[in-house]
PDB file of C-alpha atoms in Angstrom:
ATOM      1  CA  UNK X   1     103.994 100.935 125.088  1.00 33.00           C
ATOM      2  CA  UNK X   2     101.664  99.678 122.383  1.00 37.00           C
ATOM      3  CA  UNK X   3     102.790 100.476 118.832  1.00 46.00           C
ATOM      4  CA  UNK X   4     100.166 101.921 116.584  1.00 58.00           C
ATOM      5  CA  UNK X   5      99.131  99.782 113.652  1.00 69.00           C
ATOM      6  CA  UNK X   6      99.726 101.928 110.585  1.00 82.00           C
ATOM      7  CA  UNK X   7      98.596  99.267 108.202  1.00 81.00           C
ATOM      8  CA  UNK X   8      95.790  99.574 105.673  1.00 83.00           C
ATOM      9  CA  UNK X   9      94.266  96.245 106.703  1.00 88.00           C
ATOM     10  CA  UNK X  10      92.774  95.863 110.194  1.00 90.00           C
ATOM     11  CA  UNK X  11      90.989  93.027 111.969  1.00 93.00           C
ATOM     12  CA  UNK X  12      87.360  92.868 110.947  1.00 94.00           C
ATOM     13  CA  UNK X  13      84.985  93.633 113.792  1.00 95.00           C
ATOM     14  CA  UNK X  14      82.402  91.002 114.604  1.00 95.00           C
ATOM     15  CA  UNK X  15      84.440  88.453 112.675  1.00 97.00           C
ATOM     16  CA  UNK X  16      82.483  85.421 111.467  1.00 98.00           C
ATOM     17  CA  UNK X  17      84.722  82.808 109.902  1.00 97.00           C
ATOM     18  CA  UNK X  18      81.792  80.625 108.798  1.00 98.00           C
ATOM     19  CA  UNK X  19      80.078  83.483 106.966  1.00 98.00           C
ATOM     20  CA  UNK X  20      83.346  84.441 105.285  1.00 98.00           C
ATOM     21  CA  UNK X  21      83.999  80.828 104.200  1.00 98.00           C
ATOM     22  CA  UNK X  22      80.495  80.697 102.649  1.00 98.00           C
ATOM     23  CA  UNK X  23      81.204  83.941 100.741  1.00 97.00           C
ATOM     24  CA  UNK X  24      84.439  82.488  99.356  1.00 97.00           C
ATOM     25  CA  UNK X  25      82.553  79.412  98.217  1.00 97.00           C
ATOM     26  CA  UNK X  26      79.816  81.538  96.617  1.00 96.00           C
ATOM     27  CA  UNK X  27      82.410  83.674  94.842  1.00 95.00           C
ATOM     28  CA  UNK X  28      83.789  80.567  93.146  1.00 94.00           C
ATOM     29  CA  UNK X  29      80.426  78.922  92.313  1.00 90.00           C
ATOM     30  CA  UNK X  30      79.595  78.239  88.673  1.00 80.00           C
ATOM     31  CA  UNK X  31      81.443  79.318  85.557  1.00 78.00           C
ATOM     32  CA  UNK X  32      84.218  81.709  86.410  1.00 78.00           C
ATOM     33  CA  UNK X  33      84.580  83.507  89.662  1.00 87.00           C
ATOM     34  CA  UNK X  34      83.513  86.754  91.320  1.00 91.00           C
ATOM     35  CA  UNK X  35      86.902  88.417  91.602  1.00 88.00           C
ATOM     36  CA  UNK X  36      85.462  91.567  93.224  1.00 88.00           C
ATOM     37  CA  UNK X  37      83.994  89.482  96.015  1.00 93.00           C
ATOM     38  CA  UNK X  38      87.339  87.687  96.524  1.00 93.00           C
ATOM     39  CA  UNK X  39      89.227  90.980  96.657  1.00 90.00           C
ATOM     40  CA  UNK X  40      86.661  92.411  99.151  1.00 90.00           C
ATOM     41  CA  UNK X  41      87.041  89.312 101.446  1.00 94.00           C
ATOM     42  CA  UNK X  42      90.845  89.484 101.331  1.00 93.00           C
ATOM     43  CA  UNK X  43      91.298  93.182 102.099  1.00 90.00           C
ATOM     44  CA  UNK X  44      88.587  93.316 104.793  1.00 92.00           C
ATOM     45  CA  UNK X  45      90.198  90.620 107.045  1.00 95.00           C
ATOM     46  CA  UNK X  46      93.532  90.516 108.773  1.00 94.00           C
ATOM     47  CA  UNK X  47      96.110  87.756 108.057  1.00 94.00           C
ATOM     48  CA  UNK X  48      95.195  85.821 111.155  1.00 96.00           C
ATOM     49  CA  UNK X  49      91.470  86.062 110.247  1.00 98.00           C
ATOM     50  CA  UNK X  50      92.224  84.787 106.721  1.00 97.00           C
ATOM     51  CA  UNK X  51      94.027  81.804 108.196  1.00 97.00           C
ATOM     52  CA  UNK X  52      90.985  81.128 110.372  1.00 98.00           C
ATOM     53  CA  UNK X  53      88.714  81.336 107.320  1.00 98.00           C
ATOM     54  CA  UNK X  54      90.932  78.876 105.520  1.00 98.00           C
ATOM     55  CA  UNK X  55      90.646  76.383 108.392  1.00 98.00           C
ATOM     56  CA  UNK X  56      86.892  76.833 108.604  1.00 98.00           C
ATOM     57  CA  UNK X  57      86.531  76.390 104.791  1.00 98.00           C
ATOM     58  CA  UNK X  58      88.315  73.034 105.015  1.00 98.00           C
ATOM     59  CA  UNK X  59      86.097  71.873 107.858  1.00 98.00           C
ATOM     60  CA  UNK X  60      82.956  72.958 106.097  1.00 98.00           C
ATOM     61  CA  UNK X  61      83.684  71.765 102.560  1.00 97.00           C
ATOM     62  CA  UNK X  62      86.490  69.252 102.933  1.00 98.00           C
ATOM     63  CA  UNK X  63      88.584  71.220 100.451  1.00 97.00           C
ATOM     64  CA  UNK X  64      91.620  73.437 100.613  1.00 98.00           C
ATOM     65  CA  UNK X  65      90.602  77.138 100.059  1.00 98.00           C
ATOM     66  CA  UNK X  66      93.976  78.130  98.490  1.00 97.00           C
ATOM     67  CA  UNK X  67      93.839  75.192  96.029  1.00 97.00           C
ATOM     68  CA  UNK X  68      90.276  76.168  95.042  1.00 96.00           C
ATOM     69  CA  UNK X  69      91.356  79.811  94.491  1.00 96.00           C
ATOM     70  CA  UNK X  70      94.300  78.624  92.371  1.00 95.00           C
ATOM     71  CA  UNK X  71      91.896  76.545  90.237  1.00 93.00           C
ATOM     72  CA  UNK X  72      89.725  79.599  89.633  1.00 91.00           C
ATOM     73  CA  UNK X  73      92.322  82.261  89.114  1.00 91.00           C
ATOM     74  CA  UNK X  74      95.514  82.797  87.095  1.00 87.00           C
ATOM     75  CA  UNK X  75      98.503  84.946  86.436  1.00 85.00           C
ATOM     76  CA  UNK X  76      99.790  87.610  88.822  1.00 84.00           C
ATOM     77  CA  UNK X  77      96.289  88.034  90.271  1.00 86.00           C
ATOM     78  CA  UNK X  78      96.489  84.480  91.502  1.00 91.00           C
ATOM     79  CA  UNK X  79      99.950  85.193  92.918  1.00 91.00           C
ATOM     80  CA  UNK X  80      98.600  88.181  94.837  1.00 89.00           C
ATOM     81  CA  UNK X  81      95.655  86.218  96.205  1.00 93.00           C
ATOM     82  CA  UNK X  82      97.836  83.264  97.306  1.00 95.00           C
ATOM     83  CA  UNK X  83     100.291  85.707  98.976  1.00 94.00           C
ATOM     84  CA  UNK X  84      97.442  87.231 100.959  1.00 94.00           C
ATOM     85  CA  UNK X  85      96.371  83.713 102.070  1.00 96.00           C
ATOM     86  CA  UNK X  86      99.932  83.006 103.209  1.00 95.00           C
ATOM     87  CA  UNK X  87     101.157  84.016 106.674  1.00 92.00           C
ATOM     88  CA  UNK X  88     103.465  87.059 106.549  1.00 91.00           C
ATOM     89  CA  UNK X  89     106.538  85.212 107.872  1.00 93.00           C
ATOM     90  CA  UNK X  90     106.030  82.282 105.497  1.00 94.00           C
ATOM     91  CA  UNK X  91     105.821  84.759 102.607  1.00 94.00           C
ATOM     92  CA  UNK X  92     109.102  86.418 103.624  1.00 95.00           C
ATOM     93  CA  UNK X  93     111.050  83.201 104.353  1.00 96.00           C
ATOM     94  CA  UNK X  94     109.999  81.772 100.990  1.00 95.00           C
ATOM     95  CA  UNK X  95     111.279  84.976  99.361  1.00 95.00           C
ATOM     96  CA  UNK X  96     114.544  84.587 101.236  1.00 96.00           C
ATOM     97  CA  UNK X  97     114.832  80.988 100.122  1.00 95.00           C
ATOM     98  CA  UNK X  98     114.217  81.841  96.483  1.00 94.00           C
ATOM     99  CA  UNK X  99     116.758  84.666  96.700  1.00 94.00           C
ATOM    100  CA  UNK X 100     119.371  82.184  97.872  1.00 93.00           C
ATOM    101  CA  UNK X 101     118.490  79.434  95.458  1.00 87.00           C
ATOM    102  CA  UNK X 102     119.237  78.947  91.813  1.00 70.00           C
ATOM    103  CA  UNK X 103     122.182  80.107  89.697  1.00 68.00           C
ATOM    104  CA  UNK X 104     122.472  83.567  91.304  1.00 72.00           C
ATOM    105  CA  UNK X 105     121.699  85.335  94.552  1.00 82.00           C
ATOM    106  CA  UNK X 106     119.101  88.141  94.619  1.00 91.00           C
ATOM    107  CA  UNK X 107     120.879  90.523  96.926  1.00 93.00           C
ATOM    108  CA  UNK X 108     118.118  93.119  96.695  1.00 92.00           C
ATOM    109  CA  UNK X 109     115.612  90.731  98.298  1.00 94.00           C
ATOM    110  CA  UNK X 110     117.973  89.799 101.058  1.00 95.00           C
ATOM    111  CA  UNK X 111     118.715  93.427 101.753  1.00 94.00           C
ATOM    112  CA  UNK X 112     115.043  94.479 101.770  1.00 93.00           C
ATOM    113  CA  UNK X 113     114.003  91.732 104.186  1.00 95.00           C
ATOM    114  CA  UNK X 114     116.940  91.548 106.565  1.00 96.00           C
ATOM    115  CA  UNK X 115     118.167  95.106 106.826  1.00 92.00           C
ATOM    116  CA  UNK X 116     114.944  96.560 108.143  1.00 87.00           C
ATOM    117  CA  UNK X 117     113.689  94.112 110.748  1.00 89.00           C
ATOM    118  CA  UNK X 118     113.550  94.253 114.540  1.00 88.00           C
ATOM    119  CA  UNK X 119     115.233  91.592 116.621  1.00 91.00           C
ATOM    120  CA  UNK X 120     111.889  89.963 117.310  1.00 91.00           C
ATOM    121  CA  UNK X 121     111.078  89.862 113.551  1.00 92.00           C
ATOM    122  CA  UNK X 122     114.514  88.356 112.806  1.00 94.00           C
ATOM    123  CA  UNK X 123     114.030  85.662 115.396  1.00 94.00           C
ATOM    124  CA  UNK X 124     110.665  84.760 113.940  1.00 94.00           C
ATOM    125  CA  UNK X 125     112.047  84.720 110.384  1.00 95.00           C
ATOM    126  CA  UNK X 126     114.881  82.413 111.450  1.00 96.00           C
ATOM    127  CA  UNK X 127     112.459  80.017 113.149  1.00 96.00           C
ATOM    128  CA  UNK X 128     110.097  79.902 110.201  1.00 95.00           C
ATOM    129  CA  UNK X 129     112.995  79.570 107.699  1.00 96.00           C
ATOM    130  CA  UNK X 130     114.279  76.393 109.411  1.00 96.00           C
ATOM    131  CA  UNK X 131     110.783  75.004 109.763  1.00 95.00           C
ATOM    132  CA  UNK X 132     109.871  75.391 106.065  1.00 94.00           C
ATOM    133  CA  UNK X 133     113.279  74.793 104.471  1.00 94.00           C
ATOM    134  CA  UNK X 134     115.127  72.281 106.667  1.00 94.00           C
ATOM    135  CA  UNK X 135     118.205  74.348 107.521  1.00 94.00           C
ATOM    136  CA  UNK X 136     118.903  77.461 109.471  1.00 96.00           C
ATOM    137  CA  UNK X 137     118.887  80.810 107.774  1.00 96.00           C
ATOM    138  CA  UNK X 138     122.456  81.381 108.986  1.00 96.00           C
ATOM    139  CA  UNK X 139     123.517  78.128 107.237  1.00 96.00           C
ATOM    140  CA  UNK X 140     121.864  79.193 104.071  1.00 96.00           C
ATOM    141  CA  UNK X 141     123.525  82.626 104.108  1.00 96.00           C
ATOM    142  CA  UNK X 142     126.914  81.071 104.916  1.00 95.00           C
ATOM    143  CA  UNK X 143     126.667  78.569 102.096  1.00 93.00           C
ATOM    144  CA  UNK X 144     125.308  80.834  99.352  1.00 93.00           C
ATOM    145  CA  UNK X 145     126.987  84.217  99.958  1.00 94.00           C
ATOM    146  CA  UNK X 146     130.592  85.375 100.262  1.00 93.00           C
ATOM    147  CA  UNK X 147     132.794  88.218 101.333  1.00 94.00           C
ATOM    148  CA  UNK X 148     131.791  91.268 103.352  1.00 95.00           C
ATOM    149  CA  UNK X 149     128.163  91.102 102.150  1.00 96.00           C
ATOM    150  CA  UNK X 150     127.854  87.635 103.701  1.00 96.00           C
ATOM    151  CA  UNK X 151     129.162  89.031 106.942  1.00 96.00           C
ATOM    152  CA  UNK X 152     126.628  91.834 106.796  1.00 97.00           C
ATOM    153  CA  UNK X 153     123.717  89.489 106.142  1.00 97.00           C
ATOM    154  CA  UNK X 154     124.758  86.913 108.694  1.00 97.00           C
ATOM    155  CA  UNK X 155     125.167  89.569 111.291  1.00 96.00           C
ATOM    156  CA  UNK X 156     121.648  90.895 110.547  1.00 96.00           C
ATOM    157  CA  UNK X 157     120.222  87.356 110.617  1.00 96.00           C
ATOM    158  CA  UNK X 158     121.789  86.710 114.052  1.00 94.00           C
ATOM    159  CA  UNK X 159     119.183  88.976 115.666  1.00 91.00           C
ATOM    160  CA  UNK X 160     121.851  90.965 117.575  1.00 92.00           C
ATOM    161  CA  UNK X 161     120.353  94.431 117.136  1.00 94.00           C
ATOM    162  CA  UNK X 162     119.806  96.168 120.418  1.00 93.00           C
ATOM    163  CA  UNK X 163     116.268  96.740 121.550  1.00 89.00           C
ATOM    164  CA  UNK X 164     114.722 100.149 120.960  1.00 88.00           C
ATOM    165  CA  UNK X 165     114.945 102.513 123.922  1.00 90.00           C
ATOM    166  CA  UNK X 166     116.403 105.818 125.050  1.00 94.00           C
ATOM    167  CA  UNK X 167     119.401 106.978 123.016  1.00 96.00           C
ATOM    168  CA  UNK X 168     122.900 107.438 124.430  1.00 97.00           C
ATOM    169  CA  UNK X 169     124.627 110.654 123.166  1.00 97.00           C
ATOM    170  CA  UNK X 170     128.085 109.627 124.410  1.00 98.00           C
ATOM    171  CA  UNK X 171     127.805 106.281 122.655  1.00 98.00           C
ATOM    172  CA  UNK X 172     126.574 107.998 119.516  1.00 98.00           C
ATOM    173  CA  UNK X 173     129.687 110.263 119.481  1.00 97.00           C
ATOM    174  CA  UNK X 174     132.022 107.319 120.039  1.00 98.00           C
ATOM    175  CA  UNK X 175     130.420 105.192 117.328  1.00 97.00           C
ATOM    176  CA  UNK X 176     130.477 108.175 114.944  1.00 97.00           C
ATOM    177  CA  UNK X 177     134.226 108.661 115.554  1.00 96.00           C
ATOM    178  CA  UNK X 178     134.817 104.879 115.118  1.00 95.00           C
ATOM    179  CA  UNK X 179     132.909 104.981 111.797  1.00 96.00           C
ATOM    180  CA  UNK X 180     134.945 107.971 110.679  1.00 94.00           C
ATOM    181  CA  UNK X 181     138.244 106.325 111.632  1.00 93.00           C
ATOM    182  CA  UNK X 182     137.240 103.168 109.833  1.00 91.00           C
ATOM    183  CA  UNK X 183     136.192 104.928 106.670  1.00 87.00           C
ATOM    184  CA  UNK X 184     137.191 108.289 105.171  1.00 82.00           C
ATOM    185  CA  UNK X 185     139.449 109.020 108.162  1.00 73.00           C
ATOM    186  CA  UNK X 186     141.436 105.765 107.809  1.00 71.00           C
ATOM    187  CA  UNK X 187     145.073 105.980 106.772  1.00 67.00           C
ATOM    188  CA  UNK X 188     144.944 102.897 104.516  1.00 61.00           C
ATOM    189  CA  UNK X 189     141.654 101.563 103.256  1.00 59.00           C
ATOM    190  CA  UNK X 190     138.312 101.111 104.913  1.00 68.00           C
ATOM    191  CA  UNK X 191     137.614  98.686 107.767  1.00 84.00           C
ATOM    192  CA  UNK X 192     134.396  97.072 106.591  1.00 89.00           C
ATOM    193  CA  UNK X 193     133.998  95.150 109.795  1.00 92.00           C
ATOM    194  CA  UNK X 194     133.538  98.332 111.895  1.00 93.00           C
ATOM    195  CA  UNK X 195     130.726  99.592 109.703  1.00 94.00           C
ATOM    196  CA  UNK X 196     129.055  96.195 109.767  1.00 95.00           C
ATOM    197  CA  UNK X 197     129.360  95.803 113.554  1.00 96.00           C
ATOM    198  CA  UNK X 198     127.903  99.193 114.376  1.00 97.00           C
ATOM    199  CA  UNK X 199     125.133  99.308 111.754  1.00 96.00           C
ATOM    200  CA  UNK X 200     124.144  95.722 112.539  1.00 95.00           C
ATOM    201  CA  UNK X 201     123.956  95.914 116.294  1.00 96.00           C
ATOM    202  CA  UNK X 202     122.839  99.382 117.339  1.00 96.00           C
ATOM    203  CA  UNK X 203     119.132 100.018 117.673  1.00 96.00           C
ATOM    204  CA  UNK X 204     117.557 101.995 114.835  1.00 95.00           C
ATOM    205  CA  UNK X 205     116.825 104.783 117.284  1.00 95.00           C
ATOM    206  CA  UNK X 206     120.419 104.923 118.423  1.00 97.00           C
ATOM    207  CA  UNK X 207     121.738 105.064 114.894  1.00 98.00           C
ATOM    208  CA  UNK X 208     119.916 108.323 114.236  1.00 96.00           C
ATOM    209  CA  UNK X 209     122.031 110.457 116.538  1.00 98.00           C
ATOM    210  CA  UNK X 210     125.087 108.473 115.511  1.00 98.00           C
ATOM    211  CA  UNK X 211     124.597 109.572 111.928  1.00 98.00           C
ATOM    212  CA  UNK X 212     124.164 113.187 113.040  1.00 98.00           C
ATOM    213  CA  UNK X 213     127.358 112.994 115.120  1.00 98.00           C
ATOM    214  CA  UNK X 214     129.134 111.478 112.110  1.00 97.00           C
ATOM    215  CA  UNK X 215     128.138 114.402 109.942  1.00 97.00           C
ATOM    216  CA  UNK X 216     129.428 116.795 112.576  1.00 97.00           C
ATOM    217  CA  UNK X 217     132.824 115.032 112.558  1.00 96.00           C
ATOM    218  CA  UNK X 218     133.160 114.343 108.810  1.00 95.00           C
ATOM    219  CA  UNK X 219     131.269 117.352 107.398  1.00 95.00           C
ATOM    220  CA  UNK X 220     129.378 115.011 105.072  1.00 96.00           C
ATOM    221  CA  UNK X 221     126.340 112.680 105.368  1.00 97.00           C
ATOM    222  CA  UNK X 222     127.167 109.105 106.100  1.00 97.00           C
ATOM    223  CA  UNK X 223     125.477 108.062 102.873  1.00 97.00           C
ATOM    224  CA  UNK X 224     128.102 109.983 100.916  1.00 96.00           C
ATOM    225  CA  UNK X 225     130.978 108.348 102.855  1.00 95.00           C
ATOM    226  CA  UNK X 226     129.507 104.854 102.276  1.00 96.00           C
ATOM    227  CA  UNK X 227     129.268 105.567  98.552  1.00 96.00           C
ATOM    228  CA  UNK X 228     132.946 106.640  98.508  1.00 93.00           C
ATOM    229  CA  UNK X 229     134.296 103.813 100.535  1.00 92.00           C
ATOM    230  CA  UNK X 230     132.234 100.788  99.470  1.00 93.00           C
ATOM    231  CA  UNK X 231     130.689  99.275  96.366  1.00 94.00           C
ATOM    232  CA  UNK X 232     128.313  96.564  95.145  1.00 95.00           C
ATOM    233  CA  UNK X 233     126.028  94.623  97.430  1.00 95.00           C
ATOM    234  CA  UNK X 234     127.786  95.725 100.638  1.00 96.00           C
ATOM    235  CA  UNK X 235     127.296  99.401  99.737  1.00 96.00           C
ATOM    236  CA  UNK X 236     123.602  98.781  98.919  1.00 95.00           C
ATOM    237  CA  UNK X 237     123.105  96.889 102.167  1.00 96.00           C
ATOM    238  CA  UNK X 238     124.735  99.602 104.337  1.00 96.00           C
ATOM    239  CA  UNK X 239     122.772 102.306 102.501  1.00 96.00           C
ATOM    240  CA  UNK X 240     119.501 100.400 103.053  1.00 95.00           C
ATOM    241  CA  UNK X 241     120.090 100.315 106.820  1.00 96.00           C
ATOM    242  CA  UNK X 242     120.805 104.082 106.771  1.00 97.00           C
ATOM    243  CA  UNK X 243     117.606 104.673 104.760  1.00 95.00           C
ATOM    244  CA  UNK X 244     115.548 102.546 107.103  1.00 93.00           C
ATOM    245  CA  UNK X 245     116.843 104.534 110.079  1.00 94.00           C
ATOM    246  CA  UNK X 246     116.167 107.935 108.521  1.00 94.00           C
ATOM    247  CA  UNK X 247     112.812 107.206 106.883  1.00 91.00           C
ATOM    248  CA  UNK X 248     111.237 103.758 107.308  1.00 88.00           C
ATOM    249  CA  UNK X 249     108.169 104.435 105.141  1.00 87.00           C
ATOM    250  CA  UNK X 250     110.368 106.063 102.540  1.00 88.00           C
ATOM    251  CA  UNK X 251     112.564 103.042 102.336  1.00 90.00           C
ATOM    252  CA  UNK X 252     109.699 100.755 101.467  1.00 89.00           C
ATOM    253  CA  UNK X 253     107.997 103.393  99.245  1.00 87.00           C
ATOM    254  CA  UNK X 254     111.187 103.633  97.184  1.00 87.00           C
ATOM    255  CA  UNK X 255     111.253  99.861  96.803  1.00 88.00           C
ATOM    256  CA  UNK X 256     107.575  99.911  95.873  1.00 84.00           C
ATOM    257  CA  UNK X 257     108.090 102.674  93.322  1.00 82.00           C
ATOM    258  CA  UNK X 258     111.035 100.871  91.729  1.00 85.00           C
ATOM    259  CA  UNK X 259     108.973  97.710  91.369  1.00 84.00           C
ATOM    260  CA  UNK X 260     106.462  99.468  89.121  1.00 79.00           C
ATOM    261  CA  UNK X 261     108.752 101.957  87.385  1.00 75.00           C
ATOM    262  CA  UNK X 262     110.227 101.521  83.934  1.00 67.00           C
ATOM    263  CA  UNK X 263     109.090  99.246  81.137  1.00 68.00           C
ATOM    264  CA  UNK X 264     108.164  96.202  83.220  1.00 71.00           C
ATOM    265  CA  UNK X 265     106.674  95.510  86.649  1.00 77.00           C
ATOM    266  CA  UNK X 266     108.534  93.461  89.253  1.00 83.00           C
ATOM    267  CA  UNK X 267     105.375  91.678  90.357  1.00 84.00           C
ATOM    268  CA  UNK X 268     107.033  89.512  93.012  1.00 88.00           C
ATOM    269  CA  UNK X 269     108.493  92.508  94.803  1.00 89.00           C
ATOM    270  CA  UNK X 270     105.325  94.490  94.390  1.00 87.00           C
ATOM    271  CA  UNK X 271     103.167  91.745  95.885  1.00 88.00           C
ATOM    272  CA  UNK X 272     105.627  90.919  98.697  1.00 91.00           C
ATOM    273  CA  UNK X 273     105.921  94.530  99.817  1.00 89.00           C
ATOM    274  CA  UNK X 274     102.257  95.291  99.768  1.00 86.00           C
ATOM    275  CA  UNK X 275     101.170  92.077 101.526  1.00 89.00           C
ATOM    276  CA  UNK X 276     103.950  92.079 104.152  1.00 90.00           C
ATOM    277  CA  UNK X 277     103.477  95.728 105.070  1.00 89.00           C
ATOM    278  CA  UNK X 278      99.730  95.793 104.762  1.00 87.00           C
ATOM    279  CA  UNK X 279      99.210  95.368 108.579  1.00 87.00           C
ATOM    280  CA  UNK X 280     102.374  97.191 109.669  1.00 87.00           C
ATOM    281  CA  UNK X 281     102.854 100.598 108.029  1.00 84.00           C
ATOM    282  CA  UNK X 282     101.341 100.567 104.531  1.00 81.00           C
ATOM    283  CA  UNK X 283      99.253 103.622 105.400  1.00 80.00           C
ATOM    284  CA  UNK X 284     102.489 105.597 105.693  1.00 81.00           C
ATOM    285  CA  UNK X 285     104.078 103.948 102.704  1.00 79.00           C
ATOM    286  CA  UNK X 286     100.991 104.758 100.619  1.00 70.00           C
ATOM    287  CA  UNK X 287     101.412 108.449 101.371  1.00 66.00           C
ATOM    288  CA  UNK X 288     104.938 108.287  99.966  1.00 64.00           C
ATOM    289  CA  UNK X 289     104.093 106.088  96.971  1.00 60.00           C
ATOM    290  CA  UNK X 290     100.487 106.881  96.222  1.00 58.00           C
ATOM    291  CA  UNK X 291      99.449 103.205  95.894  1.00 58.00           C
ATOM    292  CA  UNK X 292      97.543 100.859  98.090  1.00 56.00           C
ATOM    293  CA  UNK X 293      96.877  97.122  98.272  1.00 57.00           C
ATOM    294  CA  UNK X 294      93.335  96.995  96.925  1.00 59.00           C
ATOM    295  CA  UNK X 295      94.338  99.136  93.940  1.00 57.00           C
ATOM    296  CA  UNK X 296      97.310  96.879  93.101  1.00 61.00           C
ATOM    297  CA  UNK X 297      95.247  93.707  93.440  1.00 62.00           C
ATOM    298  CA  UNK X 298      92.800  95.166  90.964  1.00 58.00           C
ATOM    299  CA  UNK X 299      95.722  96.136  88.729  1.00 54.00           C
ATOM    300  CA  UNK X 300      97.033  92.584  88.802  1.00 54.00           C
ATOM    301  CA  UNK X 301      93.606  91.288  87.932  1.00 54.00           C
ATOM    302  CA  UNK X 302      93.366  93.638  84.981  1.00 48.00           C
ATOM    303  CA  UNK X 303      96.765  92.542  83.748  1.00 46.00           C
ATOM    304  CA  UNK X 304      95.937  88.857  84.140  1.00 44.00           C
ATOM    305  CA  UNK X 305      97.005  87.656  80.672  1.00 39.00           C
ATOM    306  CA  UNK X 306      94.546  84.847  80.162  1.00 36.00           C
ATOM    307  CA  UNK X 307      91.340  83.845  81.891  1.00 36.00           C
ATOM    308  CA  UNK X 308      90.738  80.181  82.499  1.00 38.00           C
ATOM    309  CA  UNK X 309      87.050  80.423  81.829  1.00 31.00           C
ATOM    310  CA  UNK X 310      86.813  82.962  79.039  1.00 30.00           C
TER     311      UNK X 310
END
């Protein structure tokens, strides 16, 4: 069955890569650049169409379109434009690589990207990660993480989640009982591995009745039990999976809201979420968060700290 595209960006009808390449060139002609035209071109073409425009631009002008855009733009507006010219999987694996590099690990980024993907998405992410960064995603997670959170992330990255399909009520009851026995029903401490195994491998659809059965057994929502039994990154990761199961758009809307709340904006998260979900379910996320991609790109342009051409 075909899954409806709930993105805000669709493929442009009667697509003409040559005409679009010419419009990009014209938008960067002379002193300064026509940012409105650049925004219009980006949000009116799908990611695959933007890649085709980039290839056509190079054939027509012998220049790299992204490099030319970088020369013309600056600040977070440039970051947003470059992100939109990057394939979605490349954007995500580069974020994963950055989250695992440097002095500390950005567990929030790992959780956002790995906890909410289908098996097919995980397989593509793993392939792209090795292609772009020279080692497997599993190797990177094993080397840079530790403890139960590492087990959770490596399990997610293994692509072992069951495919979506009809739910099994008997299986849901058994899994719910196993979760209860491993958590608040345990005689001596929680068994993290049981939570990780079930939440990492059952389909998102199957987890929904499992959580309901768990509440029937324990008389509390599974979120409350997780908060009681776990802490730190592992708790956040498990809660993210539960949130993804219960309300997928709400999960990303909450992340989006957090990126622009408070005294400063987390521009990297903001850009990554909007671009990576723009052809998936951003229409639903927008309902929850009241923002959309074109608005944020304009926002990033307006907050561009310094213009290169005055």
